[in-house]
mmCIF file of C-alpha atoms in Angstrom:
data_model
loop_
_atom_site.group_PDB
_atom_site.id
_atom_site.type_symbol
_atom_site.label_atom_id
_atom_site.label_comp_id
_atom_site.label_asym_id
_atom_site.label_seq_id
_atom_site.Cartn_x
_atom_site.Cartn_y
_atom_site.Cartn_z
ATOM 1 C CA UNK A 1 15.256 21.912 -13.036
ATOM 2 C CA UNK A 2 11.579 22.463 -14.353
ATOM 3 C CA UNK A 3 9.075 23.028 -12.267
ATOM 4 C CA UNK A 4 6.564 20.517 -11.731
ATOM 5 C CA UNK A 5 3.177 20.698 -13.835
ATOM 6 C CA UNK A 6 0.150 19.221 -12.618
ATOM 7 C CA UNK A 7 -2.058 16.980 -14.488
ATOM 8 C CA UNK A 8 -4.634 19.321 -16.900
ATOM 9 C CA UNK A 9 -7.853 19.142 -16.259
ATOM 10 C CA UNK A 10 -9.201 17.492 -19.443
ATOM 11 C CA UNK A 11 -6.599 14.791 -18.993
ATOM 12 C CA UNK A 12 -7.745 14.788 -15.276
ATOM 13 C CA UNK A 13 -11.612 14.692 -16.387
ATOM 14 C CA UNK A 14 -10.950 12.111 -19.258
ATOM 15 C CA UNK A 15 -9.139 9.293 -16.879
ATOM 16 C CA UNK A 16 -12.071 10.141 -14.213
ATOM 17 C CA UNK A 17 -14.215 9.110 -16.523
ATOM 18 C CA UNK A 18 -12.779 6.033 -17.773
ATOM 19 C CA UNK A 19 -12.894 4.500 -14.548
ATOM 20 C CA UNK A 20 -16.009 5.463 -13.538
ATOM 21 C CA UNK A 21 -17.473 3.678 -16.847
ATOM 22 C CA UNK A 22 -14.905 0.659 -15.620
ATOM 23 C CA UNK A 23 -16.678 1.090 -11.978
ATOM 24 C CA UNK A 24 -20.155 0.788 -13.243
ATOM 25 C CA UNK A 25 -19.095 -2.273 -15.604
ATOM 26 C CA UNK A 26 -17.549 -3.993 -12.504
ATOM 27 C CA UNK A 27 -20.271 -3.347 -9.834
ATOM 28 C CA UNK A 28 -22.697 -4.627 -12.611
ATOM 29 C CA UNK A 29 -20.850 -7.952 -12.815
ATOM 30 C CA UNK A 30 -20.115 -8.039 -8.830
ATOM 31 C CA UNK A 31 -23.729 -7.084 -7.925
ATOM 32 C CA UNK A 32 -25.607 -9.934 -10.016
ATOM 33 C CA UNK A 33 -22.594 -12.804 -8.130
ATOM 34 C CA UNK A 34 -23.772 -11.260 -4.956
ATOM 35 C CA UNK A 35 -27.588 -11.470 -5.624
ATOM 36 C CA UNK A 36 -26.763 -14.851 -6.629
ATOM 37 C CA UNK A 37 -24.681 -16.138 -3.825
ATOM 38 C CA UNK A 38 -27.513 -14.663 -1.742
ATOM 39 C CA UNK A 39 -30.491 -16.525 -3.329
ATOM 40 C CA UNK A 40 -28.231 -19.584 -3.468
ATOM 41 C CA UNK A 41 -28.108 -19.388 0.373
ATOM 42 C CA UNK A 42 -31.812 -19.239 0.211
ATOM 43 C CA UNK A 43 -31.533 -15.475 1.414
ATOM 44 C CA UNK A 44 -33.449 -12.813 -0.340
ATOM 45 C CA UNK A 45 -31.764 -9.827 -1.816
ATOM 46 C CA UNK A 46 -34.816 -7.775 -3.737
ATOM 47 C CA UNK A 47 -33.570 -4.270 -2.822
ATOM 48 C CA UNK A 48 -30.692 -5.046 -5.019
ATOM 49 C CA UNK A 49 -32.526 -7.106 -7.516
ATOM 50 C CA UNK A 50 -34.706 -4.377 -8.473
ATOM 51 C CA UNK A 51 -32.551 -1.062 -8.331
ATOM 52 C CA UNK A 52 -30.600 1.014 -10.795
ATOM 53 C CA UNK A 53 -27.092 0.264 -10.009
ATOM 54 C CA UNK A 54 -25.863 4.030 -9.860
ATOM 55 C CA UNK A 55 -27.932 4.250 -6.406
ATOM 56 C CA UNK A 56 -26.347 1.487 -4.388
ATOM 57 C CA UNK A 57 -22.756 3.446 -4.395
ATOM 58 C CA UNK A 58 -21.246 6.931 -4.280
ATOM 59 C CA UNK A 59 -17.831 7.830 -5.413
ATOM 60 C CA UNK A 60 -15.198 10.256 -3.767
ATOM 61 C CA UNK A 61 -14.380 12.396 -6.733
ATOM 62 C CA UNK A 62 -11.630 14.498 -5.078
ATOM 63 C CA UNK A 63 -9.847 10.757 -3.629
ATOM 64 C CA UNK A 64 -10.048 9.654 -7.511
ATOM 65 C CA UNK A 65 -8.584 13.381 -8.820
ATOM 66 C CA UNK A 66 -6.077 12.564 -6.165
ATOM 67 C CA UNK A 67 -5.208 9.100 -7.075
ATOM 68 C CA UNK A 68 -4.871 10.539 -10.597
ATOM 69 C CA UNK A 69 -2.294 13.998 -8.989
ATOM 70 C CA UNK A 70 -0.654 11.092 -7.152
ATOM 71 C CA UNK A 71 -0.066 9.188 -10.492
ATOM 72 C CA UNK A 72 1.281 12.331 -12.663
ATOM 73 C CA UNK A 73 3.564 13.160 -9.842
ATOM 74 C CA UNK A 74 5.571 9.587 -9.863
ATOM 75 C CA UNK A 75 5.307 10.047 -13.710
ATOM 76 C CA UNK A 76 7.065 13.253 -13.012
ATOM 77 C CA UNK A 77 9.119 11.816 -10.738
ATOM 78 C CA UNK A 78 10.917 9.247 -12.641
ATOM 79 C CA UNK A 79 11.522 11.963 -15.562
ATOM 80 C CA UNK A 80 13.014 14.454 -13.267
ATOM 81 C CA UNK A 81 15.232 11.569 -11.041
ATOM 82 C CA UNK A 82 16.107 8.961 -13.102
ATOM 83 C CA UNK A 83 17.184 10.214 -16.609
ATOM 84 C CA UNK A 84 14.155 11.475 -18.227
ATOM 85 C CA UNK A 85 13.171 7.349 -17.998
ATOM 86 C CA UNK A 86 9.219 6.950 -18.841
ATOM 87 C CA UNK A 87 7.457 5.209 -15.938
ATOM 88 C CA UNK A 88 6.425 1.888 -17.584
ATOM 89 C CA UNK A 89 2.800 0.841 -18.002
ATOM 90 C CA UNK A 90 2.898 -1.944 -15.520
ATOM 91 C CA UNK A 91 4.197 0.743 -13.010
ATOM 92 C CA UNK A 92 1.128 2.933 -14.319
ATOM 93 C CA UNK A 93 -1.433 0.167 -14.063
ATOM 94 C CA UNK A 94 0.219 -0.573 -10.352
ATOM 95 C CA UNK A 95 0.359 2.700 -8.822
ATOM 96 C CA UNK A 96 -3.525 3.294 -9.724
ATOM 97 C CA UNK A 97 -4.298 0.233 -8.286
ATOM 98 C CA UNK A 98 -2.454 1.063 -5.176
ATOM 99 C CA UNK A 99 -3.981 4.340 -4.345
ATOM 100 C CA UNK A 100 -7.438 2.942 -5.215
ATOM 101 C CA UNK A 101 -6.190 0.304 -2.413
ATOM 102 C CA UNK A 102 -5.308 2.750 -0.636
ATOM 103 C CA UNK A 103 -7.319 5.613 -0.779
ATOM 104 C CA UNK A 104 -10.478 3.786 -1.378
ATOM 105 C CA UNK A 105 -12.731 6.605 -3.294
ATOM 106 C CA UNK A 106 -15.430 3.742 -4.022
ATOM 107 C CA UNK A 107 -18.281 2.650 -1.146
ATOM 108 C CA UNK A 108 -21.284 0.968 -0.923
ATOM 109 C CA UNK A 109 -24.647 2.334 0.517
ATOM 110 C CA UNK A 110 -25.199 0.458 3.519
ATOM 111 C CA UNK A 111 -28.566 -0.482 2.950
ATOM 112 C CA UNK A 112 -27.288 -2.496 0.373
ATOM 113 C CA UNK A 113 -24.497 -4.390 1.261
ATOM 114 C CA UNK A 114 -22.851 -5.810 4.638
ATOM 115 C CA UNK A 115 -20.049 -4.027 6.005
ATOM 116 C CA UNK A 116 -18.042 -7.360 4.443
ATOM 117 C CA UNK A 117 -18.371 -6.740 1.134
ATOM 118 C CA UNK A 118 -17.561 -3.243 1.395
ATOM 119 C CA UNK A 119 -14.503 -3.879 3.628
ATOM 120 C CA UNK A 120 -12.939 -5.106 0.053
ATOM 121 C CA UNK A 121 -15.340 -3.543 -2.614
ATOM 122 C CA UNK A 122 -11.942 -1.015 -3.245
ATOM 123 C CA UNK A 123 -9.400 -4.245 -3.491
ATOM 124 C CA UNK A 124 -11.616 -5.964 -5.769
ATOM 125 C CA UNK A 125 -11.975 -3.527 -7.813
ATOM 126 C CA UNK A 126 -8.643 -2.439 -7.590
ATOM 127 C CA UNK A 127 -8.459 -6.265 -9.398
ATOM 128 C CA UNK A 128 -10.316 -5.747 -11.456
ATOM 129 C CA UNK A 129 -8.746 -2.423 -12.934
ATOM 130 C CA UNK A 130 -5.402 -4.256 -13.323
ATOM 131 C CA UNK A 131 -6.782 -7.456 -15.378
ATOM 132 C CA UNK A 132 -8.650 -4.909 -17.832
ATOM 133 C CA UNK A 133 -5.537 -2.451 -18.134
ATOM 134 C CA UNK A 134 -3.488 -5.819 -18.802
ATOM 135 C CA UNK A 135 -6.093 -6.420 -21.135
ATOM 136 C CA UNK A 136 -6.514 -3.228 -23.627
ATOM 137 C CA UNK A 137 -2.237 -3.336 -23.121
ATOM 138 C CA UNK A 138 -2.504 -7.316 -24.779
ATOM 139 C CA UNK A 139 -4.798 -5.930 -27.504
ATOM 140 C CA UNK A 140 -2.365 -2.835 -27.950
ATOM 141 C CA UNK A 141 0.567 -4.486 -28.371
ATOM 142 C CA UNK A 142 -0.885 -7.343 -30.936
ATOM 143 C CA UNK A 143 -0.548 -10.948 -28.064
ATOM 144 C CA UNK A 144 -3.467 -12.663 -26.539
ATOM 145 C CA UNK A 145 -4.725 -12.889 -22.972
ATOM 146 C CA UNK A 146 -6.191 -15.762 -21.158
ATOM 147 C CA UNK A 147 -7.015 -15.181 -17.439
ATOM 148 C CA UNK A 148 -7.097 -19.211 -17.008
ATOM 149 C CA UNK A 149 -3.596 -18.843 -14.906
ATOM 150 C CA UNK A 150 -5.483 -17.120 -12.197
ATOM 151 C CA UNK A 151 -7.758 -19.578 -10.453
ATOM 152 C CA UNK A 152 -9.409 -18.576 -7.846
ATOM 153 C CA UNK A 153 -6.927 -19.278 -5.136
ATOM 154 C CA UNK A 154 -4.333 -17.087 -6.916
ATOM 155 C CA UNK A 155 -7.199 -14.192 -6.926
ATOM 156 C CA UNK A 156 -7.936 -14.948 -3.162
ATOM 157 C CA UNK A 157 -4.271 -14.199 -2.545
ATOM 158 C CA UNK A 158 -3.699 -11.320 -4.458
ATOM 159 C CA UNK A 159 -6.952 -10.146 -3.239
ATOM 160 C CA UNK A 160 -6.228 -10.716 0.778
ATOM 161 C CA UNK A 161 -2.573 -9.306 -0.262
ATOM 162 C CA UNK A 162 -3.894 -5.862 -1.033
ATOM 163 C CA UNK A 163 -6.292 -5.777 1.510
ATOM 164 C CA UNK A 164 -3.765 -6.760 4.880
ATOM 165 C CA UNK A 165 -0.372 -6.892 4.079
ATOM 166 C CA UNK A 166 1.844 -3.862 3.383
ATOM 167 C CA UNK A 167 2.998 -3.375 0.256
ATOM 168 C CA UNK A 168 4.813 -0.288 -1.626
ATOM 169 C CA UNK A 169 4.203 0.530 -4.820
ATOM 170 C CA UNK A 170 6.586 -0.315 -6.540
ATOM 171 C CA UNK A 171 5.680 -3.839 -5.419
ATOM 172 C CA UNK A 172 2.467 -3.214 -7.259
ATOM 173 C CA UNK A 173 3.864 -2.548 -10.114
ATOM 174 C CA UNK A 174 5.874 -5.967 -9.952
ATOM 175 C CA UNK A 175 3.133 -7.524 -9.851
ATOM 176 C CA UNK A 176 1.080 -6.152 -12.604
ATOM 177 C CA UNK A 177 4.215 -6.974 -14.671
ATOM 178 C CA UNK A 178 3.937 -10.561 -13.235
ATOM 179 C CA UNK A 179 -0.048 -11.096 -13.826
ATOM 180 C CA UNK A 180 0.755 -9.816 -17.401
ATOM 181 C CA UNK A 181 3.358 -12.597 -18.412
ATOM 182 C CA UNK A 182 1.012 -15.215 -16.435
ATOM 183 C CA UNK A 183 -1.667 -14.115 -18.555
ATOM 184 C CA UNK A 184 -0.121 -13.752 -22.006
ATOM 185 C CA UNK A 185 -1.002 -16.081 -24.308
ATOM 186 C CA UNK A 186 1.622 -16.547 -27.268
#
């Protein structure tokens, strides 16, 4: 049997950058609903208001170069084991979500945010990750999307799921494969 080949390094730098342009997309969207849940509560929020958004966070590089080693491997995995099968794109889109669960490579600066919304900053945007992947795989493969089947109970759940229960990864994968039919639109 081969031995095993870790991921290259442009590979490697080319997915790290992908999600860090999907990071800074999401944390633009999630900052402006927090400064507007604050002022709604009649609570002031002008440190965030009137920052650039690349100071309120820092990123763990070598947790998301990790999460990407961790990725290749159960790629590598399922070629080596299981008859040269390819590891399916929901299982892809699943396992990256459940390291970045995991793992958590994304905080918030303190001074920022309350120890709350960083408690799930990693979950959300583990979310997040999975309804744009589900997304660009729509567009790919020529069907429509509609997020309207996941209200915002459904996203609570899925959302306190990753957070406290245990679940393997292959579970993720399930349901990334699940969110995708409940999402097609035909």
């Amino acid at each position: 049997m081969s031995e095993y080949i870790c991921l290259n390094s442009d590979e490697m730098e080319q997915k790290i950058g992908l999600i860090l342009e999907l990071w800074h997309n999401f944390l633009q969207r999630t900052v402006s609903a927090y400064v507007s849940e604050y002022n709604e509560m009649g609570q002031c929020c002008e440190n965030l208001e009137n920052c650039d958004a690349k100071e309120i966070y820092y990123v763990n590089v070598v947790t998301l170069r990790e999460i990407f080693e961790r990725t290749h491997q159960r790629e590598d995995y399922f070629e080596r084991y299981h008859n040269k099968l390819q590891m399916s794109n929901f299982k892809e889109i699943g396992l990256i979500a459940f390291w970045i669960s995991k793992l958590k490579p994304f905080h918030l600066k303190e001074e920022y945010f309350d120890d709350f919304f960083d408690s799930k900053i990693n979950e959300e945007f583990a979310l997040y990750f999975i309804f744009n992947a589900i997304a660009r795989y729509a567009e790919e493969q020529g069907y429509g999307y509609s997020l309207k089947h996941i209200n915002s109970e459904l996203y609570n759940e899925l959302l306190y799921t990753m957070q406290y229960r245990d679940l393997s990864k292959e579970a993720f994968g399930c349901i990334v494969e699940l969110i995708s039919i409940a999402t097609r639109k035909m």
